[in-house]
Amino acid sequence: MILEVKDLSFAYPGGETLFDHVSFALEEGQIFSILGANGAGKSTMMNCIANLLTPNRGEIRIAGKRLSDMSIREVSMLIGYVPQMHTAAYGYAVRDFVVMGRAPHLGFLKQPTAADFALVDETLEELGIARLANRPYTELSGGERQQVSIARAIVQQPKIIMLDEPTNHLDYGNQLRMLHLVRKLASKGYTIIITSHMPDHVLLLGGSVGMLNDDGSFVTGRNEDIITEENLRRLYGVDVHLIYLEQLRRVVCVSGE
């Protein structure tokens, strides 16, 4: 197992517990989607796994080593994290912004090499955003910033890539391309953890899923076992239906309201 989460619990000081008794384990190349309503604590859980927040209880192990015993550099070598939004304080060119993902692999005060920039160019090309290479990061749209941040996580070459609602600021076409990219990354051996508000996106991705309920409970399992009409109605408080479409040869999630 590349990631093991055992009995994780978190509450902000003076606040209610957001989640409790969270446990799951992931293998290399696995896609794990986290569903939950707004404010349920999905991003907070991601921040705990990325070592940005300290849980109140529980243990996280990466490649068998306790997260709490690892240095920042060690964590950065294993986890690439793309938050919902990233705001740069300086207008770096996209190419220079993305190459910062190579920092964990460079020695102290070492500059990126030609090989590092070649990896950046290859990644930008693969993501279809090579045209942005010389644009200032601060002048990009929200969707473009999201794609560039994902490129930086990829050149980091971690074992785990965490994506917090990566389709949020993307148009429909780019949402589908993003889901295709996630599946492609998993096929290359990356373990992907992705949060989403869209059950249909999770159905498209396959893999396994964790559902964070408003009472802080967290249920995990195969998509077909967890993504049920009953669970989705309870989670979102709306009438939803899972329908098999012969034309697509898959189940889709639609609203009945």
CSV table of N, CA, C and O in Angstrom, one decimal, residues 94-95 120-135 148:
chain,number,residue,atom,x,y,z
A,94,VAL,N,4.7,30.9,-16.9
A,94,VAL,CA,4.1,29.6,-16.6
A,94,VAL,C,5.2,28.5,-16.6
A,94,VAL,O,5.3,27.7,-15.7
A,95,ARG,N,6.2,28.6,-17.5
A,95,ARG,CA,7.2,27.6,-17.6
A,95,ARG,C,8.1,27.7,-16.3
A,95,ARG,O,8.5,26.6,-15.8
A,120,VAL,N,9.3,19.9,-18.1
A,120,VAL,CA,8.2,20.9,-18.0
A,120,VAL,C,7.6,21.0,-19.4
A,120,VAL,O,6.4,21.0,-19.5
A,121,ASP,N,8.4,21.2,-20.4
A,121,ASP,CA,7.9,21.4,-21.8
A,121,ASP,C,7.1,20.2,-22.3
A,121,ASP,O,6.0,20.3,-22.9
A,122,GLU,N,7.6,19.0,-21.9
A,122,GLU,CA,6.9,17.8,-22.3
A,122,GLU,C,5.5,17.7,-21.6
A,122,GLU,O,4.5,17.3,-22.2
A,123,THR,N,5.5,18.1,-20.3
A,123,THR,CA,4.2,18.0,-19.6
A,123,THR,C,3.2,19.0,-20.1
A,123,THR,O,2.0,18.7,-20.2
A,124,LEU,N,3.7,20.2,-20.3
A,124,LEU,CA,2.8,21.3,-20.9
A,124,LEU,C,2.2,20.8,-22.2
A,124,LEU,O,1.0,21.1,-22.5
A,125,GLU,N,3.0,20.2,-23.0
A,125,GLU,CA,2.6,19.7,-24.3
A,125,GLU,C,1.5,18.6,-24.2
A,125,GLU,O,0.5,18.6,-24.8
A,126,GLU,N,1.8,17.7,-23.2
A,126,GLU,CA,0.9,16.6,-23.0
A,126,GLU,C,-0.5,17.1,-22.5
A,126,GLU,O,-1.5,16.5,-22.8
A,127,LEU,N,-0.5,18.1,-21.7
A,127,LEU,CA,-1.7,18.7,-21.2
A,127,LEU,C,-2.4,19.6,-22.1
A,127,LEU,O,-3.5,20.1,-21.8
A,128,GLY,N,-1.8,19.9,-23.3
A,128,GLY,CA,-2.4,20.8,-24.2
A,128,GLY,C,-2.3,22.2,-23.9
A,128,GLY,O,-3.2,23.0,-24.4
A,129,ILE,N,-1.4,22.6,-23.0
A,129,ILE,CA,-1.3,24.0,-22.6
A,129,ILE,C,0.1,24.6,-22.9
A,129,ILE,O,0.5,25.6,-22.2
A,130,ALA,N,0.8,24.1,-23.9
A,130,ALA,CA,2.1,24.6,-24.2
A,130,ALA,C,2.0,26.0,-24.6
A,130,ALA,O,3.0,26.8,-24.5
A,131,ARG,N,0.9,26.4,-25.2
A,131,ARG,CA,0.7,27.8,-25.6
A,131,ARG,C,0.8,28.8,-24.5
A,131,ARG,O,1.1,30.0,-24.7
A,132,LEU,N,0.7,28.3,-23.2
A,132,LEU,CA,0.7,29.2,-22.1
A,132,LEU,C,2.1,29.4,-21.5
A,132,LEU,O,2.3,30.1,-20.6
A,133,ALA,N,3.1,28.7,-22.1
A,133,ALA,CA,4.4,28.6,-21.4
A,133,ALA,C,5.0,29.9,-21.0
A,133,ALA,O,5.7,30.0,-20.0
A,134,ASN,N,4.9,30.9,-21.9
A,134,ASN,CA,5.5,32.2,-21.6
A,134,ASN,C,4.6,33.3,-21.0
A,134,ASN,O,5.0,34.4,-20.8
A,135,ARG,N,3.3,32.9,-20.8
A,135,ARG,CA,2.3,33.8,-20.2
A,135,ARG,C,2.6,34.0,-18.7
A,135,ARG,O,3.0,33.0,-18.0
A,148,VAL,N,-2.3,24.5,-15.1
A,148,VAL,CA,-0.9,24.8,-14.9
A,148,VAL,C,-0.4,24.2,-13.5
A,148,VAL,O,0.7,23.6,-13.4
